[in-house]
């Protein structure tokens, strides 16, 4: 898909896909790492709070298009879960939208670069 087509998708759809993309990336990381307690360790990556922190780590590295997608997701109307503030949830939604955008536009290498910067300690 090209950028224009992706930008026409509803923000909720981008966040939904981005959540799945991030989930697969996290699961792959944890399985290949070979250490136990995968489910518990996955929670370090997939909560709104951890995704909000991850978003903050990569904001300065986003391209203009990625930043536009991020802001669109961050600013979309949403109700935060009890485990996160509205701001944290907004940043997490923005991050999910960026990963959906990269996935749909075929930018796998860029996804890996941002994932490493955002989540690998």
mmCIF file with all atom_site columns, N, CA, C and O in Angstrom, residues 73-103:
data_model
loop_
_atom_site.group_PDB
_atom_site.id
_atom_site.type_symbol
_atom_site.label_atom_id
_atom_site.label_alt_id
_atom_site.label_comp_id
_atom_site.label_asym_id
_atom_site.label_entity_id
_atom_site.label_seq_id
_atom_site.pdbx_PDB_ins_code
_atom_site.Cartn_x
_atom_site.Cartn_y
_atom_site.Cartn_z
_atom_site.occupancy
_atom_site.B_iso_or_equiv
_atom_site.pdbx_formal_charge
_atom_site.auth_seq_id
_atom_site.auth_comp_id
_atom_site.auth_asym_id
_atom_site.auth_atom_id
_atom_site.pdbx_PDB_model_num
ATOM 1   N N  . UNK A 1 73  ? -2.608  8.853  15.543 1.00 0.00 ? 73  UNK A N  1
ATOM 2   C CA . UNK A 1 73  ? -3.002  7.825  16.497 1.00 0.00 ? 73  UNK A CA 1
ATOM 3   C C  . UNK A 1 73  ? -3.070  8.354  17.918 1.00 0.00 ? 73  UNK A C  1
ATOM 4   O O  . UNK A 1 73  ? -4.015  8.074  18.652 1.00 0.00 ? 73  UNK A O  1
ATOM 5   N N  . UNK A 1 74  ? -2.077  9.132  18.297 1.00 0.00 ? 74  UNK A N  1
ATOM 6   C CA . UNK A 1 74  ? -2.026  9.675  19.654 1.00 0.00 ? 74  UNK A CA 1
ATOM 7   C C  . UNK A 1 74  ? -3.232  10.561 19.956 1.00 0.00 ? 74  UNK A C  1
ATOM 8   O O  . UNK A 1 74  ? -3.781  10.540 21.051 1.00 0.00 ? 74  UNK A O  1
ATOM 9   N N  . UNK A 1 75  ? -3.641  11.332 18.969 1.00 0.00 ? 75  UNK A N  1
ATOM 10  C CA . UNK A 1 75  ? -4.703  12.302 19.181 1.00 0.00 ? 75  UNK A CA 1
ATOM 11  C C  . UNK A 1 75  ? -6.105  11.759 18.937 1.00 0.00 ? 75  UNK A C  1
ATOM 12  O O  . UNK A 1 75  ? -7.078  12.485 19.120 1.00 0.00 ? 75  UNK A O  1
ATOM 13  N N  . UNK A 1 76  ? -6.205  10.503 18.526 1.00 0.00 ? 76  UNK A N  1
ATOM 14  C CA . UNK A 1 76  ? -7.527  9.943  18.263 1.00 0.00 ? 76  UNK A CA 1
ATOM 15  C C  . UNK A 1 76  ? -8.305  9.792  19.565 1.00 0.00 ? 76  UNK A C  1
ATOM 16  O O  . UNK A 1 76  ? -7.737  9.662  20.644 1.00 0.00 ? 76  UNK A O  1
ATOM 17  N N  . UNK A 1 77  ? -9.597  9.816  19.449 1.00 0.00 ? 77  UNK A N  1
ATOM 18  C CA . UNK A 1 77  ? -10.453 9.674  20.638 1.00 0.00 ? 77  UNK A CA 1
ATOM 19  C C  . UNK A 1 77  ? -10.345 8.256  21.165 1.00 0.00 ? 77  UNK A C  1
ATOM 20  O O  . UNK A 1 77  ? -10.498 7.292  20.428 1.00 0.00 ? 77  UNK A O  1
ATOM 21  N N  . UNK A 1 78  ? -10.043 8.140  22.437 1.00 0.00 ? 78  UNK A N  1
ATOM 22  C CA . UNK A 1 78  ? -9.919  6.826  23.042 1.00 0.00 ? 78  UNK A CA 1
ATOM 23  C C  . UNK A 1 78  ? -10.108 6.937  24.557 1.00 0.00 ? 78  UNK A C  1
ATOM 24  O O  . UNK A 1 78  ? -9.889  7.985  25.145 1.00 0.00 ? 78  UNK A O  1
ATOM 25  N N  . UNK A 1 79  ? -10.502 5.848  25.137 1.00 0.00 ? 79  UNK A N  1
ATOM 26  C CA . UNK A 1 79  ? -10.663 5.760  26.578 1.00 0.00 ? 79  UNK A CA 1
ATOM 27  C C  . UNK A 1 79  ? -9.540  4.892  27.123 1.00 0.00 ? 79  UNK A C  1
ATOM 28  O O  . UNK A 1 79  ? -9.370  3.758  26.690 1.00 0.00 ? 79  UNK A O  1
ATOM 29  N N  . UNK A 1 80  ? -8.797  5.439  28.042 1.00 0.00 ? 80  UNK A N  1
ATOM 30  C CA . UNK A 1 80  ? -7.644  4.721  28.586 1.00 0.00 ? 80  UNK A CA 1
ATOM 31  C C  . UNK A 1 80  ? -8.085  3.602  29.528 1.00 0.00 ? 80  UNK A C  1
ATOM 32  O O  . UNK A 1 80  ? -9.086  3.732  30.224 1.00 0.00 ? 80  UNK A O  1
ATOM 33  N N  . UNK A 1 81  ? -7.318  2.511  29.545 1.00 0.00 ? 81  UNK A N  1
ATOM 34  C CA . UNK A 1 81  ? -7.607  1.457  30.523 1.00 0.00 ? 81  UNK A CA 1
ATOM 35  C C  . UNK A 1 81  ? -7.216  1.948  31.925 1.00 0.00 ? 81  UNK A C  1
ATOM 36  O O  . UNK A 1 81  ? -6.525  2.958  32.070 1.00 0.00 ? 81  UNK A O  1
ATOM 37  N N  . UNK A 1 82  ? -7.633  1.238  32.939 1.00 0.00 ? 82  UNK A N  1
ATOM 38  C CA . UNK A 1 82  ? -7.323  1.632  34.319 1.00 0.00 ? 82  UNK A CA 1
ATOM 39  C C  . UNK A 1 82  ? -5.823  1.608  34.611 1.00 0.00 ? 82  UNK A C  1
ATOM 40  O O  . UNK A 1 82  ? -5.351  2.293  35.505 1.00 0.00 ? 82  UNK A O  1
ATOM 41  N N  . UNK A 1 83  ? -5.079  0.828  33.841 1.00 0.00 ? 83  UNK A N  1
ATOM 42  C CA . UNK A 1 83  ? -3.649  0.660  34.101 1.00 0.00 ? 83  UNK A CA 1
ATOM 43  C C  . UNK A 1 83  ? -2.780  1.755  33.498 1.00 0.00 ? 83  UNK A C  1
ATOM 44  O O  . UNK A 1 83  ? -1.564  1.736  33.665 1.00 0.00 ? 83  UNK A O  1
ATOM 45  N N  . UNK A 1 84  ? -3.369  2.718  32.800 1.00 0.00 ? 84  UNK A N  1
ATOM 46  C CA . UNK A 1 84  ? -2.582  3.770  32.148 1.00 0.00 ? 84  UNK A CA 1
ATOM 47  C C  . UNK A 1 84  ? -3.354  5.082  32.153 1.00 0.00 ? 84  UNK A C  1
ATOM 48  O O  . UNK A 1 84  ? -4.586  5.095  32.202 1.00 0.00 ? 84  UNK A O  1
ATOM 49  N N  . UNK A 1 85  ? -2.611  6.171  32.064 1.00 0.00 ? 85  UNK A N  1
ATOM 50  C CA . UNK A 1 85  ? -3.260  7.478  31.929 1.00 0.00 ? 85  UNK A CA 1
ATOM 51  C C  . UNK A 1 85  ? -3.717  7.650  30.483 1.00 0.00 ? 85  UNK A C  1
ATOM 52  O O  . UNK A 1 85  ? -3.300  6.912  29.590 1.00 0.00 ? 85  UNK A O  1
ATOM 53  N N  . UNK A 1 86  ? -4.536  8.648  30.259 1.00 0.00 ? 86  UNK A N  1
ATOM 54  C CA . UNK A 1 86  ? -4.989  8.926  28.892 1.00 0.00 ? 86  UNK A CA 1
ATOM 55  C C  . UNK A 1 86  ? -3.813  9.296  28.000 1.00 0.00 ? 86  UNK A C  1
ATOM 56  O O  . UNK A 1 86  ? -3.734  8.884  26.840 1.00 0.00 ? 86  UNK A O  1
ATOM 57  N N  . UNK A 1 87  ? -2.857  10.042 28.532 1.00 0.00 ? 87  UNK A N  1
ATOM 58  C CA . UNK A 1 87  ? -1.672  10.427 27.751 1.00 0.00 ? 87  UNK A CA 1
ATOM 59  C C  . UNK A 1 87  ? -0.834  9.204  27.390 1.00 0.00 ? 87  UNK A C  1
ATOM 60  O O  . UNK A 1 87  ? -0.368  9.083  26.251 1.00 0.00 ? 87  UNK A O  1
ATOM 61  N N  . UNK A 1 88  ? -0.630  8.314  28.353 1.00 0.00 ? 88  UNK A N  1
ATOM 62  C CA . UNK A 1 88  ? 0.126   7.091  28.070 1.00 0.00 ? 88  UNK A CA 1
ATOM 63  C C  . UNK A 1 88  ? -0.580  6.255  27.013 1.00 0.00 ? 88  UNK A C  1
ATOM 64  O O  . UNK A 1 88  ? 0.063   5.733  26.107 1.00 0.00 ? 88  UNK A O  1
ATOM 65  N N  . UNK A 1 89  ? -1.876  6.135  27.147 1.00 0.00 ? 89  UNK A N  1
ATOM 66  C CA . UNK A 1 89  ? -2.640  5.346  26.185 1.00 0.00 ? 89  UNK A CA 1
ATOM 67  C C  . UNK A 1 89  ? -2.578  5.982  24.791 1.00 0.00 ? 89  UNK A C  1
ATOM 68  O O  . UNK A 1 89  ? -2.457  5.288  23.784 1.00 0.00 ? 89  UNK A O  1
ATOM 69  N N  . UNK A 1 90  ? -2.614  7.297  24.742 1.00 0.00 ? 90  UNK A N  1
ATOM 70  C CA . UNK A 1 90  ? -2.505  7.990  23.460 1.00 0.00 ? 90  UNK A CA 1
ATOM 71  C C  . UNK A 1 90  ? -1.159  7.748  22.788 1.00 0.00 ? 90  UNK A C  1
ATOM 72  O O  . UNK A 1 90  ? -1.086  7.480  21.587 1.00 0.00 ? 90  UNK A O  1
ATOM 73  N N  . UNK A 1 91  ? -0.087  7.819  23.569 1.00 0.00 ? 91  UNK A N  1
ATOM 74  C CA . UNK A 1 91  ? 1.249   7.560  23.009 1.00 0.00 ? 91  UNK A CA 1
ATOM 75  C C  . UNK A 1 91  ? 1.373   6.108  22.545 1.00 0.00 ? 91  UNK A C  1
ATOM 76  O O  . UNK A 1 91  ? 1.957   5.831  21.492 1.00 0.00 ? 91  UNK A O  1
ATOM 77  N N  . UNK A 1 92  ? 0.801   5.180  23.314 1.00 0.00 ? 92  UNK A N  1
ATOM 78  C CA . UNK A 1 92  ? 0.831   3.766  22.923 1.00 0.00 ? 92  UNK A CA 1
ATOM 79  C C  . UNK A 1 92  ? 0.052   3.549  21.628 1.00 0.00 ? 92  UNK A C  1
ATOM 80  O O  . UNK A 1 92  ? 0.505   2.822  20.733 1.00 0.00 ? 92  UNK A O  1
ATOM 81  N N  . UNK A 1 93  ? -1.083  4.201  21.504 1.00 0.00 ? 93  UNK A N  1
ATOM 82  C CA . UNK A 1 93  ? -1.880  4.087  20.280 1.00 0.00 ? 93  UNK A CA 1
ATOM 83  C C  . UNK A 1 93  ? -1.113  4.661  19.095 1.00 0.00 ? 93  UNK A C  1
ATOM 84  O O  . UNK A 1 93  ? -1.117  4.089  18.001 1.00 0.00 ? 93  UNK A O  1
ATOM 85  N N  . UNK A 1 94  ? -0.442  5.776  19.300 1.00 0.00 ? 94  UNK A N  1
ATOM 86  C CA . UNK A 1 94  ? 0.383   6.354  18.244 1.00 0.00 ? 94  UNK A CA 1
ATOM 87  C C  . UNK A 1 94  ? 1.475   5.410  17.790 1.00 0.00 ? 94  UNK A C  1
ATOM 88  O O  . UNK A 1 94  ? 1.727   5.245  16.591 1.00 0.00 ? 94  UNK A O  1
ATOM 89  N N  . UNK A 1 95  ? 2.121   4.763  18.757 1.00 0.00 ? 95  UNK A N  1
ATOM 90  C CA . UNK A 1 95  ? 3.175   3.793  18.437 1.00 0.00 ? 95  UNK A CA 1
ATOM 91  C C  . UNK A 1 95  ? 2.613   2.632  17.616 1.00 0.00 ? 95  UNK A C  1
ATOM 92  O O  . UNK A 1 95  ? 3.207   2.224  16.619 1.00 0.00 ? 95  UNK A O  1
ATOM 93  N N  . UNK A 1 96  ? 1.469   2.115  18.020 1.00 0.00 ? 96  UNK A N  1
ATOM 94  C CA . UNK A 1 96  ? 0.839   1.016  17.276 1.00 0.00 ? 96  UNK A CA 1
ATOM 95  C C  . UNK A 1 96  ? 0.534   1.442  15.845 1.00 0.00 ? 96  UNK A C  1
ATOM 96  O O  . UNK A 1 96  ? 0.753   0.670  14.900 1.00 0.00 ? 96  UNK A O  1
ATOM 97  N N  . UNK A 1 97  ? 0.071   2.663  15.680 1.00 0.00 ? 97  UNK A N  1
ATOM 98  C CA . UNK A 1 97  ? -0.238  3.159  14.330 1.00 0.00 ? 97  UNK A CA 1
ATOM 99  C C  . UNK A 1 97  ? 1.024   3.240  13.467 1.00 0.00 ? 97  UNK A C  1
ATOM 100 O O  . UNK A 1 97  ? 0.985   2.908  12.283 1.00 0.00 ? 97  UNK A O  1
ATOM 101 N N  . UNK A 1 98  ? 2.132   3.663  14.049 1.00 0.00 ? 98  UNK A N  1
ATOM 102 C CA . UNK A 1 98  ? 3.392   3.730  13.306 1.00 0.00 ? 98  UNK A CA 1
ATOM 103 C C  . UNK A 1 98  ? 3.804   2.343  12.827 1.00 0.00 ? 98  UNK A C  1
ATOM 104 O O  . UNK A 1 98  ? 4.189   2.161  11.669 1.00 0.00 ? 98  UNK A O  1
ATOM 105 N N  . UNK A 1 99  ? 3.703   1.348  13.700 1.00 0.00 ? 99  UNK A N  1
ATOM 106 C CA . UNK A 1 99  ? 4.109   0.002  13.307 1.00 0.00 ? 99  UNK A CA 1
ATOM 107 C C  . UNK A 1 99  ? 3.160   -0.589 12.260 1.00 0.00 ? 99  UNK A C  1
ATOM 108 O O  . UNK A 1 99  ? 3.600   -1.318 11.376 1.00 0.00 ? 99  UNK A O  1
ATOM 109 N N  . UNK A 1 100 ? 1.887   -0.244 12.327 1.00 0.00 ? 100 UNK A N  1
ATOM 110 C CA . UNK A 1 100 ? 0.955   -0.678 11.281 1.00 0.00 ? 100 UNK A CA 1
ATOM 111 C C  . UNK A 1 100 ? 1.309   -0.014 9.953  1.00 0.00 ? 100 UNK A C  1
ATOM 112 O O  . UNK A 1 100 ? 1.333   -0.666 8.901  1.00 0.00 ? 100 UNK A O  1
ATOM 113 N N  . UNK A 1 101 ? 1.606   1.272  10.002 1.00 0.00 ? 101 UNK A N  1
ATOM 114 C CA . UNK A 1 101 ? 1.998   2.015  8.797  1.00 0.00 ? 101 UNK A CA 1
ATOM 115 C C  . UNK A 1 101 ? 3.236   1.386  8.150  1.00 0.00 ? 101 UNK A C  1
ATOM 116 O O  . UNK A 1 101 ? 3.267   1.150  6.936  1.00 0.00 ? 101 UNK A O  1
ATOM 117 N N  . UNK A 1 102 ? 4.236   1.102  8.960  1.00 0.00 ? 102 UNK A N  1
ATOM 118 C CA . UNK A 1 102 ? 5.464   0.508  8.432  1.00 0.00 ? 102 UNK A CA 1
ATOM 119 C C  . UNK A 1 102 ? 5.195   -0.876 7.855  1.00 0.00 ? 102 UNK A C  1
ATOM 120 O O  . UNK A 1 102 ? 5.722   -1.233 6.798  1.00 0.00 ? 102 UNK A O  1
ATOM 121 N N  . UNK A 1 103 ? 4.385   -1.647 8.538  1.00 0.00 ? 103 UNK A N  1
ATOM 122 C CA . UNK A 1 103 ? 4.044   -2.995 8.058  1.00 0.00 ? 103 UNK A CA 1
ATOM 123 C C  . UNK A 1 103 ? 3.318   -2.924 6.716  1.00 0.00 ? 103 UNK A C  1
ATOM 124 O O  . UNK A 1 103 ? 3.687   -3.618 5.760  1.00 0.00 ? 103 UNK A O  1
#
